[in-house]
Tab-separated table of C-alpha atoms and ligand atoms in Angstrom:
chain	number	residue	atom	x	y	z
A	1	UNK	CA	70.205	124.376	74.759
A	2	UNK	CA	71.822	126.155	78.014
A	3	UNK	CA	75.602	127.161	77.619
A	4	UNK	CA	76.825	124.412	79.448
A	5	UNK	CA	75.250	121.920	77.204
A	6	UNK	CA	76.557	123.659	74.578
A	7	UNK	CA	79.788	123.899	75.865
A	8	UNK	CA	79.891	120.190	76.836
A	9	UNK	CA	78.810	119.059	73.197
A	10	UNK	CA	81.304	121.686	71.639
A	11	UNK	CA	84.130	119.788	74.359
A	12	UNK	CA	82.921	116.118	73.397
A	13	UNK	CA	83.328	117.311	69.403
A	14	UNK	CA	86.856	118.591	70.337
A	15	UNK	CA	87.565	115.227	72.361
A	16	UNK	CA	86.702	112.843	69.765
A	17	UNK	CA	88.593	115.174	66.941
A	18	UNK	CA	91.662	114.921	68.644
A	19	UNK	CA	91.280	111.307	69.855
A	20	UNK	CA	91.487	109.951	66.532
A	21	UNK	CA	95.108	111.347	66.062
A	22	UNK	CA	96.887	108.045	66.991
A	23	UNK	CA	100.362	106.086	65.468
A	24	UNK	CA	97.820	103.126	66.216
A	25	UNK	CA	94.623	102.202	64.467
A	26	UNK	CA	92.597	100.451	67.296
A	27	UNK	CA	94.092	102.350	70.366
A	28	UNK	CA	95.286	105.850	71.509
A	29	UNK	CA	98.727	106.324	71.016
A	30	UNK	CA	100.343	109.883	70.841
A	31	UNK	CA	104.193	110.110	71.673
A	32	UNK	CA	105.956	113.804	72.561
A	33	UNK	CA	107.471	114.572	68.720
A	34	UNK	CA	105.719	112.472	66.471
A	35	UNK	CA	103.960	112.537	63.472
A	36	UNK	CA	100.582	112.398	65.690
A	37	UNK	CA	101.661	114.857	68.096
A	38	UNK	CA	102.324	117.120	64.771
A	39	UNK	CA	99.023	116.395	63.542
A	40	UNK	CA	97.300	117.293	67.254
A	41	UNK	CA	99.245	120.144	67.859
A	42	UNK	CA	97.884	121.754	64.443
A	43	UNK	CA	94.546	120.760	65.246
A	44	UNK	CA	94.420	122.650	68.552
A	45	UNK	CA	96.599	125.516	67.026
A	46	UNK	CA	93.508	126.404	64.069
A	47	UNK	CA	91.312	126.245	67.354
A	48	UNK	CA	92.988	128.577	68.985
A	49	UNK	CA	93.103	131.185	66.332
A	50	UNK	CA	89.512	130.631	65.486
A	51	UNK	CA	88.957	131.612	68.761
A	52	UNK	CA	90.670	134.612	67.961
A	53	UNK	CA	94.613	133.472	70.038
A	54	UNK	CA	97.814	134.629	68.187
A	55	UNK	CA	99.296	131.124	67.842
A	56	UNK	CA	102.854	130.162	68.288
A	57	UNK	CA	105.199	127.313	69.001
A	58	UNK	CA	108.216	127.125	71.934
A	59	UNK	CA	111.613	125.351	70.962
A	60	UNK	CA	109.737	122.307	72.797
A	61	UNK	CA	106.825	122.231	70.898
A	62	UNK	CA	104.245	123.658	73.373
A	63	UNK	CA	101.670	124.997	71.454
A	64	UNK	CA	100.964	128.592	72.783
A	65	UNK	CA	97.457	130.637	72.151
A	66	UNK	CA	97.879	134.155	73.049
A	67	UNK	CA	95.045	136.432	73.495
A	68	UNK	CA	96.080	139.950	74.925
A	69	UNK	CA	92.548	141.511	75.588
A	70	UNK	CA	94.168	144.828	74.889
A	71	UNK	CA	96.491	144.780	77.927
A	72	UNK	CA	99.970	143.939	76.126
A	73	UNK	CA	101.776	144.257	79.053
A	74	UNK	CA	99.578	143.035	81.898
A	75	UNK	CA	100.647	139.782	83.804
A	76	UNK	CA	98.947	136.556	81.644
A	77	UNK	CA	96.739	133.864	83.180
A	78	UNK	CA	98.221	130.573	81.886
A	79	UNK	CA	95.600	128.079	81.308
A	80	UNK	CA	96.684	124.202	80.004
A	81	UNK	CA	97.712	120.476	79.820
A	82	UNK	CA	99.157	118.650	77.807
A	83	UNK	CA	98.558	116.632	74.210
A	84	UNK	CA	100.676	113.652	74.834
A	85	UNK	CA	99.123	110.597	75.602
A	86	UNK	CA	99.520	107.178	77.827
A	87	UNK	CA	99.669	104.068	75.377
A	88	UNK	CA	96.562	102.369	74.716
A	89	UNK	CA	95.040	106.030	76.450
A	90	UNK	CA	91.403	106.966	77.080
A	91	UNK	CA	90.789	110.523	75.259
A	92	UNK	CA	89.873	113.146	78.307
A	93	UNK	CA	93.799	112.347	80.245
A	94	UNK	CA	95.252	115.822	78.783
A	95	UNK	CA	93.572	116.852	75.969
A	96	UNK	CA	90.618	118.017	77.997
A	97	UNK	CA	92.635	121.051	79.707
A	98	UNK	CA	93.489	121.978	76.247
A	99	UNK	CA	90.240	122.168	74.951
A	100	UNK	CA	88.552	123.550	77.959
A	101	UNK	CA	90.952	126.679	77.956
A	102	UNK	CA	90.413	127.549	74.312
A	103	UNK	CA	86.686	127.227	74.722
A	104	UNK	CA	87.230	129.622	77.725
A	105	UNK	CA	88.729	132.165	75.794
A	106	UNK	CA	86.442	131.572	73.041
A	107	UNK	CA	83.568	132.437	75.330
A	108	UNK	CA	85.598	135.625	77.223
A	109	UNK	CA	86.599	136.849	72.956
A	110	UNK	CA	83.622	136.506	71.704
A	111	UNK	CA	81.812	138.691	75.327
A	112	UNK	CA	84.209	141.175	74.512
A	113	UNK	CA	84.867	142.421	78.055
A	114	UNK	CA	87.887	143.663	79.020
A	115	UNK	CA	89.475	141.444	82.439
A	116	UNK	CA	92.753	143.678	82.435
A	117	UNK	CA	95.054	140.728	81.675
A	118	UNK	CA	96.061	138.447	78.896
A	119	UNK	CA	95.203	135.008	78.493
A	120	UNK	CA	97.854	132.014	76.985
A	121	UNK	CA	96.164	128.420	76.817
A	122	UNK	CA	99.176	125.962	76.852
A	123	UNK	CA	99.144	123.323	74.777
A	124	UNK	CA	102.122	120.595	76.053
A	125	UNK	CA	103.709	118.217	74.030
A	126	UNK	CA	105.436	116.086	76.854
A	127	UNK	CA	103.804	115.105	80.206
A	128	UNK	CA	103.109	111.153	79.957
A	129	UNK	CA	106.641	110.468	80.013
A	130	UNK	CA	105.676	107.700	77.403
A	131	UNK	CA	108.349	108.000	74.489
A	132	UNK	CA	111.395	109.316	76.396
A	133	UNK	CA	111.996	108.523	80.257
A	134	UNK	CA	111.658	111.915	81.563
A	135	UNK	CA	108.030	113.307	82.304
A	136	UNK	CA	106.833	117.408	82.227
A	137	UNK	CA	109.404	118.137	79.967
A	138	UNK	CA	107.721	120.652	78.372
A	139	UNK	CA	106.458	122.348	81.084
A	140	UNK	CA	109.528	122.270	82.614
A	141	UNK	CA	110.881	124.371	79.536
A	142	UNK	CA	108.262	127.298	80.323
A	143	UNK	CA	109.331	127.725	83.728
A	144	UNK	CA	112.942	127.828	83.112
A	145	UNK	CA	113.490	124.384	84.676
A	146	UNK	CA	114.493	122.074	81.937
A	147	UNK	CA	117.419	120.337	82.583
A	148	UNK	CA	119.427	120.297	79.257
A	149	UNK	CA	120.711	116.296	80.465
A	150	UNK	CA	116.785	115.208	79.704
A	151	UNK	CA	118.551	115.981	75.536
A	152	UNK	CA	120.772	113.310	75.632
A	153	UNK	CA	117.652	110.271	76.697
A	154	UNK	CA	116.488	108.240	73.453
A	155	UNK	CA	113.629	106.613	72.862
A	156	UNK	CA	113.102	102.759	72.444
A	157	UNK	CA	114.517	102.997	68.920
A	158	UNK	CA	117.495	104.953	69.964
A	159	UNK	CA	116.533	108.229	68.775
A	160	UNK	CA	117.727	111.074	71.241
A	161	UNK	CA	115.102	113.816	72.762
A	162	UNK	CA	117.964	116.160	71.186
A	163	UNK	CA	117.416	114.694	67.477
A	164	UNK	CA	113.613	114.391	67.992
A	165	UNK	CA	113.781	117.950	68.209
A	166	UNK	CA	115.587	118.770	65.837
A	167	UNK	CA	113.486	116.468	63.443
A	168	UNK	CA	110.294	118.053	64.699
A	169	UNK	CA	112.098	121.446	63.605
A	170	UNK	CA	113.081	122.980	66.850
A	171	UNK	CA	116.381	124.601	67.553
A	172	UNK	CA	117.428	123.350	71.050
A	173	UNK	CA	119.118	126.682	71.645
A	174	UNK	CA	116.132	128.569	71.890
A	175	UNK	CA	114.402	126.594	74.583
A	176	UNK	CA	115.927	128.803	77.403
A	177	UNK	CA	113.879	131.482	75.455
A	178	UNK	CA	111.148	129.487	76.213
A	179	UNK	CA	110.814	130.549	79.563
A	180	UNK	CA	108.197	132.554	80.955
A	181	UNK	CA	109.656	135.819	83.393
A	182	UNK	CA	107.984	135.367	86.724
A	183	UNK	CA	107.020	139.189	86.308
A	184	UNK	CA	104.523	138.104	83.218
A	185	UNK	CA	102.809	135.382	84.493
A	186	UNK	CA	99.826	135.799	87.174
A	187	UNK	CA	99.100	132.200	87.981
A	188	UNK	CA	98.247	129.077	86.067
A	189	UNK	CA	94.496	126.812	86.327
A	190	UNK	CA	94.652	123.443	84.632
A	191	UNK	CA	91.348	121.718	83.948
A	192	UNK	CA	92.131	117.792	84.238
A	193	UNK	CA	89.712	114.410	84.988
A	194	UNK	CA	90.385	112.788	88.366
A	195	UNK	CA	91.506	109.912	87.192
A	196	UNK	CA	89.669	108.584	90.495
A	197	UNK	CA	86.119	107.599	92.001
A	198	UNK	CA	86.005	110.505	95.241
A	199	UNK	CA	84.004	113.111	92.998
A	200	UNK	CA	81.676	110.045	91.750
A	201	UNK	CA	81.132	109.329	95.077
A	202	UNK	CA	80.808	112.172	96.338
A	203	UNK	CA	78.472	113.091	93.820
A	204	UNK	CA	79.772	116.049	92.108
A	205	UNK	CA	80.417	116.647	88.971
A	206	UNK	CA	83.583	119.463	89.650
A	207	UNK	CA	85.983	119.293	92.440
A	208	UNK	CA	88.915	121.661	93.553
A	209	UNK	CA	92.661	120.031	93.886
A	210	UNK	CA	95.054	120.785	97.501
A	211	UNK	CA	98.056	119.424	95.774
A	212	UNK	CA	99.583	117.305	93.798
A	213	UNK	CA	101.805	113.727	94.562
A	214	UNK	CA	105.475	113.750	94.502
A	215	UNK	CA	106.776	110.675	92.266
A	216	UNK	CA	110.013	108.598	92.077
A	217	UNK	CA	110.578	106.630	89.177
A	218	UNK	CA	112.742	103.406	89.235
A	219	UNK	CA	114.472	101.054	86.861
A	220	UNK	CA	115.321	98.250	88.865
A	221	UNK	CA	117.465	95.147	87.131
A	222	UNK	CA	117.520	91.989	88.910
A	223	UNK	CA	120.129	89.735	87.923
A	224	UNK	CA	121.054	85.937	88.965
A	225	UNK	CA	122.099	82.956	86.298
A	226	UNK	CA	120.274	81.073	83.570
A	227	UNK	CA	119.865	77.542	83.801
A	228	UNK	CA	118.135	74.486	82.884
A	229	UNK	CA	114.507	74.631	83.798
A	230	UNK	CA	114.588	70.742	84.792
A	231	UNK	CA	117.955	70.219	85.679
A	232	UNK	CA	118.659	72.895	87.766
A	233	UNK	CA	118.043	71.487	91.639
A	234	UNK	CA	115.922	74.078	93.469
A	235	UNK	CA	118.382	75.335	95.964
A	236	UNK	CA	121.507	76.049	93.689
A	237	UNK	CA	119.078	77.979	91.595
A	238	UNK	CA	119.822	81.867	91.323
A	239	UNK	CA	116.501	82.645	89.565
A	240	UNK	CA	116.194	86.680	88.390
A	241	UNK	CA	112.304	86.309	88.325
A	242	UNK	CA	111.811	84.831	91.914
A	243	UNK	CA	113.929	87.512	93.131
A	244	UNK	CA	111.968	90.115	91.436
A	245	UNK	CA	108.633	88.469	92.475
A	246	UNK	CA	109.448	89.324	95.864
A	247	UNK	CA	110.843	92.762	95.337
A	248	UNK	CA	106.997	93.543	93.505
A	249	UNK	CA	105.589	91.476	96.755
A	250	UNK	CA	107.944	94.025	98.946
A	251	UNK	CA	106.446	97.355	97.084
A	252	UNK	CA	102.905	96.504	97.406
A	253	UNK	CA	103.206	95.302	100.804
A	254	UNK	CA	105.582	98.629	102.039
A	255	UNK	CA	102.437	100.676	99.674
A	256	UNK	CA	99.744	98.461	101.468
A	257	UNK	CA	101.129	98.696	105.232
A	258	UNK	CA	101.476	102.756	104.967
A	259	UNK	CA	97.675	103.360	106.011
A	260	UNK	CA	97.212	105.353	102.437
A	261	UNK	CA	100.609	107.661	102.452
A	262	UNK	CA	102.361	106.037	100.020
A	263	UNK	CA	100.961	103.863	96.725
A	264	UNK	CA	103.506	102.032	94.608
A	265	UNK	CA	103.392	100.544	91.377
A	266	UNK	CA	105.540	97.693	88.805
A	267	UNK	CA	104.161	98.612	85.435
A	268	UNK	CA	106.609	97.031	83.077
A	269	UNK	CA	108.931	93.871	83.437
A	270	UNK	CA	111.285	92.233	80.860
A	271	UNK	CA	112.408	88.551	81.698
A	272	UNK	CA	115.375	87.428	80.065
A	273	UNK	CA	116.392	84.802	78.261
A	274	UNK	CA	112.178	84.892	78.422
A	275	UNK	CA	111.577	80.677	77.572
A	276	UNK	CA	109.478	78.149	79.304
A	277	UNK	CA	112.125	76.098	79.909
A	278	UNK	CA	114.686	78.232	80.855
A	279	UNK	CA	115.198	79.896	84.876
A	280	UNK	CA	115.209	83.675	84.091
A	281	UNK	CA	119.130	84.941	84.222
A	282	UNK	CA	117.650	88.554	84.191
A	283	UNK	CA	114.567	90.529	84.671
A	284	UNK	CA	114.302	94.442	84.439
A	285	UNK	CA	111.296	96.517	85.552
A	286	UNK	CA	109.829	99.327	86.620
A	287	UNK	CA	109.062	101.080	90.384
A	288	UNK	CA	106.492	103.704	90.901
A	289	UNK	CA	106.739	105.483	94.664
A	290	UNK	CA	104.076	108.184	95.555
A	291	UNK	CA	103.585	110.257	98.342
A	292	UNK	CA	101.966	113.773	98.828
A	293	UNK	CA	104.831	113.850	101.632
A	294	UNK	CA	108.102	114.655	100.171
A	295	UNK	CA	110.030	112.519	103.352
A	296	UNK	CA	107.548	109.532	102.932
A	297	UNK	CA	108.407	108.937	99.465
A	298	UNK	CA	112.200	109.336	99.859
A	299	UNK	CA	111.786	106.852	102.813
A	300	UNK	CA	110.148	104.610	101.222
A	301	UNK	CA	112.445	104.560	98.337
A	302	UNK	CA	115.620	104.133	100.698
A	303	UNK	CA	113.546	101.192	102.665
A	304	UNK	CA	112.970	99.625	99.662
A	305	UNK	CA	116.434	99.318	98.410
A	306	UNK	CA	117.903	98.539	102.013
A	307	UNK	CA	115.189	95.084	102.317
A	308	UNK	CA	115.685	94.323	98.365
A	309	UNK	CA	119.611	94.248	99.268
A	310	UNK	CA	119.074	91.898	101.832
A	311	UNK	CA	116.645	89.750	99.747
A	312	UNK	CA	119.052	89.247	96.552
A	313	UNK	CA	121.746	88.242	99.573
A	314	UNK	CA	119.893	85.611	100.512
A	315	UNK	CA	119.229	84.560	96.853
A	316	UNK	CA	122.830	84.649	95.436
A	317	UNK	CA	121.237	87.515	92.784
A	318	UNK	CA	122.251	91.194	91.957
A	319	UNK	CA	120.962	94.324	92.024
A	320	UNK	CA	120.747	97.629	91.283
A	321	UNK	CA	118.690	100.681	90.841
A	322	UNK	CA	118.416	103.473	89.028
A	323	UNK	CA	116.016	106.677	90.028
A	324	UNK	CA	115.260	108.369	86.576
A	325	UNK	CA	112.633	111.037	87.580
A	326	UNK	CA	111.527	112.376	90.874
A	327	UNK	CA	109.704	115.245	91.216
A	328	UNK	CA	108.310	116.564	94.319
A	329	UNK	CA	104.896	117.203	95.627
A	330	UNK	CA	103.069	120.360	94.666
A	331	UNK	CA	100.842	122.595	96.637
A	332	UNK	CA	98.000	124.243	94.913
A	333	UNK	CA	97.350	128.266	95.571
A	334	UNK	CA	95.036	128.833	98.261
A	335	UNK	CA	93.793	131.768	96.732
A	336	UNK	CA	93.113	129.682	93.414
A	337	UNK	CA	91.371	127.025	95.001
A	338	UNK	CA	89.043	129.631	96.567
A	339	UNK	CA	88.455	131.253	93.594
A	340	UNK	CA	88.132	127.829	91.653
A	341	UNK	CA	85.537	126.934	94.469
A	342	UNK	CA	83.115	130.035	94.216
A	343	UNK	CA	83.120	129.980	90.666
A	344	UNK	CA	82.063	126.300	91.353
A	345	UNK	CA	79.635	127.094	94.151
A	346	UNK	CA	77.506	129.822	91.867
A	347	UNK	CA	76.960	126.819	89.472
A	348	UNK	CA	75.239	125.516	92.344
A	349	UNK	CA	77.348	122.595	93.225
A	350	UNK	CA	79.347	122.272	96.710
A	351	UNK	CA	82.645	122.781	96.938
A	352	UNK	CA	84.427	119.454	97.244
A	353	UNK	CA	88.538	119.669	97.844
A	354	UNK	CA	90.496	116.288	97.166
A	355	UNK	CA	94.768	115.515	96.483
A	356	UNK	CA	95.934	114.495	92.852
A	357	UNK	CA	97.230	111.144	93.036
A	358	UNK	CA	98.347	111.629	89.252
A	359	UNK	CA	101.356	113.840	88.408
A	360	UNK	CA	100.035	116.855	86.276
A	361	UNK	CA	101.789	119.434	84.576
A	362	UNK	CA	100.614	122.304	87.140
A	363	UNK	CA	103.259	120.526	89.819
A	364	UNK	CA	106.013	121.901	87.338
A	365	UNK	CA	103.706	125.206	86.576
A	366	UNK	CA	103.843	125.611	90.232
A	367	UNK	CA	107.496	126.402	90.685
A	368	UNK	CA	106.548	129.549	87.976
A	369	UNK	CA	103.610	130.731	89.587
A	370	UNK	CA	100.679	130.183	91.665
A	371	UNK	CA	99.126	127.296	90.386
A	372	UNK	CA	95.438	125.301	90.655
A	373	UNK	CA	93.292	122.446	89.222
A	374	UNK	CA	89.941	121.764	88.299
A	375	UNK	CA	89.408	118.141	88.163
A	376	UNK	CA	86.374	117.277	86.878
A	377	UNK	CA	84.482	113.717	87.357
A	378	UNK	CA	85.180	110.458	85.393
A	379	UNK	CA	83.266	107.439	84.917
A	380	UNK	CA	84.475	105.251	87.733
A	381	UNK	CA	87.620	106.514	88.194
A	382	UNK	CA	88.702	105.188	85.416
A	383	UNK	CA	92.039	106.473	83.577
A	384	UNK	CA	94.948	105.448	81.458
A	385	UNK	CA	92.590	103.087	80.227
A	386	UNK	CA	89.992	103.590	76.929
A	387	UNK	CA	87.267	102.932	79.291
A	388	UNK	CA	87.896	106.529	80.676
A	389	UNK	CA	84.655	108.676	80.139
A	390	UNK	CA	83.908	112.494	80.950
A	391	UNK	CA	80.176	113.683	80.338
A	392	UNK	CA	79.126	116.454	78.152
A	393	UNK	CA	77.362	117.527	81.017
A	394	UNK	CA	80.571	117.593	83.306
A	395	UNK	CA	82.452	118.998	80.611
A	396	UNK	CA	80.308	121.933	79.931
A	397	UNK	CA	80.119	122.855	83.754
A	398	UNK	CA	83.890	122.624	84.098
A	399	UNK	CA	84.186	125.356	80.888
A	400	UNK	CA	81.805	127.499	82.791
A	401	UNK	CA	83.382	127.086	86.165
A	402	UNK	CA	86.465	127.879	84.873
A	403	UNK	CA	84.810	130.744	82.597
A	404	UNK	CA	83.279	131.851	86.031
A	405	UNK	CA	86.563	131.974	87.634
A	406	UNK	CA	88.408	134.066	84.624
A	407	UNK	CA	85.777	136.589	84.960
A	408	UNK	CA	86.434	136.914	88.731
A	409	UNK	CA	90.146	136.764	88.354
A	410	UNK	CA	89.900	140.078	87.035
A	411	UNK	CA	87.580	141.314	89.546
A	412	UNK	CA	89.727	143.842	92.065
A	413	UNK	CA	88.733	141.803	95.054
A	414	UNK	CA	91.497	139.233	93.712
A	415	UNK	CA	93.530	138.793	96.691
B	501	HGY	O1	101.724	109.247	85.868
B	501	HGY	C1	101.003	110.216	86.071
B	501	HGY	O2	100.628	110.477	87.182
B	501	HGY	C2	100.586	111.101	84.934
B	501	HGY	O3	99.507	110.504	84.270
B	501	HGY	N1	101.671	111.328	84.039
B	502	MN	MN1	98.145	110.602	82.479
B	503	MN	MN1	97.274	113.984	82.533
């Protein structure tokens, strides 16, 4: 079998052993601080030291392999993703950075060259944004950039991030220790799928990211007056769901008219009182605005409030919004991406350069360090979704691309 099969089985083993980690039985559900994200991070941290990685944890749970290869003080490649999961996720989103940076090192170990820096393969706890509504909190942590406000947000039961710490054993005063020192830290590569069809099309199994989208998060509540679904005449009705039907019909069309710049996205709605027979008083839900341009996405934010304004006028309803995260667009290393694309073109594939339309844990990196992505192909596209499918194949070329490019990062030629 060559070494890329073998990688790709070893990566499909490591998949599947960390996919069945889930609060759920018949879906993949993995929250920042839980139980399953206990039982996943100790997984990946007896990988890590069987591939010979010092192993520790940061005060916000990011798992942290450390392999020195006999340069203590050298600057560290940081190589990641994160653990965390969507709910109801597909098993590559994440956990396939992870996996392909310990089977990296592994490889570099076990060849027993020296590269004249250290490694660190990152495991995150908190990227999905799924349990607490703040997303790359963890990353945000090693670059110095967590804001201590993201403590006091609970989770749907209440529970603070500050208490789900401290539950999950952390001491919240040590996370400024967290921190990587710019002066340590050479550059970071995360290994992620595409979570889109381009490389399928295209035909490639590997592909080399430009940047990464900016995002701004919404809660949006809608509110007009209850009333008797039969009684109610039509035009002294102040319906909450009507009103948010055409703030959804506003997003997609301001998404759809932008010729591709912007995409935006309702992904969860609550209608209250929530009966058949009763016109909705109130209806919260969720706005999803992304741009790769920084002044498109803030425009299309302030556009969206100025029209919704004007529609809940018109309807006798309320309003009001509330941006939770935003975080701006990221632009991947040019040096990286060159790198990533030789050690993609000796495998003997083209190089192929596309834009992350999914928020990734090397945007937040990138305010560290230089900062680059491997994505590799997925059936379809497909993503968030338990229909989402890397092959062994794939897999195994992405460990030896990025193999490839640790060897070369080395190499004196590194600009
Ligand atoms: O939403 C995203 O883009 C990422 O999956 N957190
Ligand atoms: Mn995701
Ligand atoms: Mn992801």
């Amino acid at each position: 079998m060559s070494d890329v099969a073998a990688l790709g089985v070893r990566a499909e083993q490591m998949i599947a052993e960390l996919a069945v980690i889930s609060a759920e039985p018949g879906r993949l559900v993995r929250f920042y601080l839980t139980p399953e994200h206990r039982r996943a991070a100790d997984l990946v941290a007896g990988w890590m030291r069987a591939a010979g990685m010092a192993v520790s944890e940061d005060a916000l749970a990011t798992v942290r392999g450390r392999w020195n290869g006999g340069h203590a003080g050298a600057k560290r490649l940081l190589i990641g993703s994160h653990l965390d999961t969507v709910l109801d996720a597909g098993k590559y989103d994440g956990p396939l950075g992870v996996i392909a940076g310990i089977l990296a090192v592994d490889h570099v170990v076990r060849a027993g060259k020296a590269l004249g820096f250290g490694i660190d393969v990152l495991a995150f706890g908190d990227e999905e944004g799924s349990r607490f509504p703040a997303t790359l909190a963890t990353s945000a942590g090693c670059v110095g950039a967590f804001d201590t406000e993201t403590l006091r947000l609970a989770d749907r039961d209440g529970v603070t991030l500050a208490e789900a710490l401290r539950r999950y054993g952390k001491d919240v005063s040590a996370i400024p220790a967290a921190a990587y020192r710019p002066q340590d830290v050479a550059a970071f590569v995360e290994v992620h799928i595409e979570q889109g069809p381009e490389l399928e099309a295209r035909n490639v199994p590997l592909g080399v990211v430009t940047g990464i989208v900016g995002q701004s998060r919404l809660r949006v509540a809608v509110t007009g007056e209850a009333g008797h679904a039969g009684t109610v005449p039509m035009t002294y009705r102040r319906d909450a769901l009507a009103g948010a039907a055409e703030l959804i019909s506003l997003v997609e069309h301001m998404a759809r008219d932008s010729a591709g710049a912007l995409v935006g996205t309702v992904g969860r709605m609550t209608v209250r009182p929530g009966a058949v027979n009763i016109i909705p008083g109130r209806v919260d839900l969720t706005v999803d605005l992304r741009a790769m341009e920084d002044d498109v996405r803030r425009d299309a934010v302030a556009r969206l409030q100025a029209q919704a304004w004007r529609m809940v006028e018109a309807r006798g309803l309320q309003i009001e919004f509330e941006v939770f995260h935003e975080e701006a667009a990221a632009q991947c290393a040019p040096a990286l991406r060159d790198a990533l694309g030789a050690a993609i073109a000796a495998l003997g594939y083209p190089r192929v350069d596309l834009p992350s339309g999914a928020g990734h844990d090397a945007q937040m990196m990138a305010k560290l360090c230089p900062s680059a992505m491997l994505f590799v192909r997925c059936k379809g596209g497909i993503s968030h979704n338990p229909a989402e499918y890397a092959s062994p194949q794939d897999m195994g070329l992405a460990v030896t691309a990025l193999i490839r490019f640790i060897e070369n990062f080395g190499s004196p030629a590194r600009g």
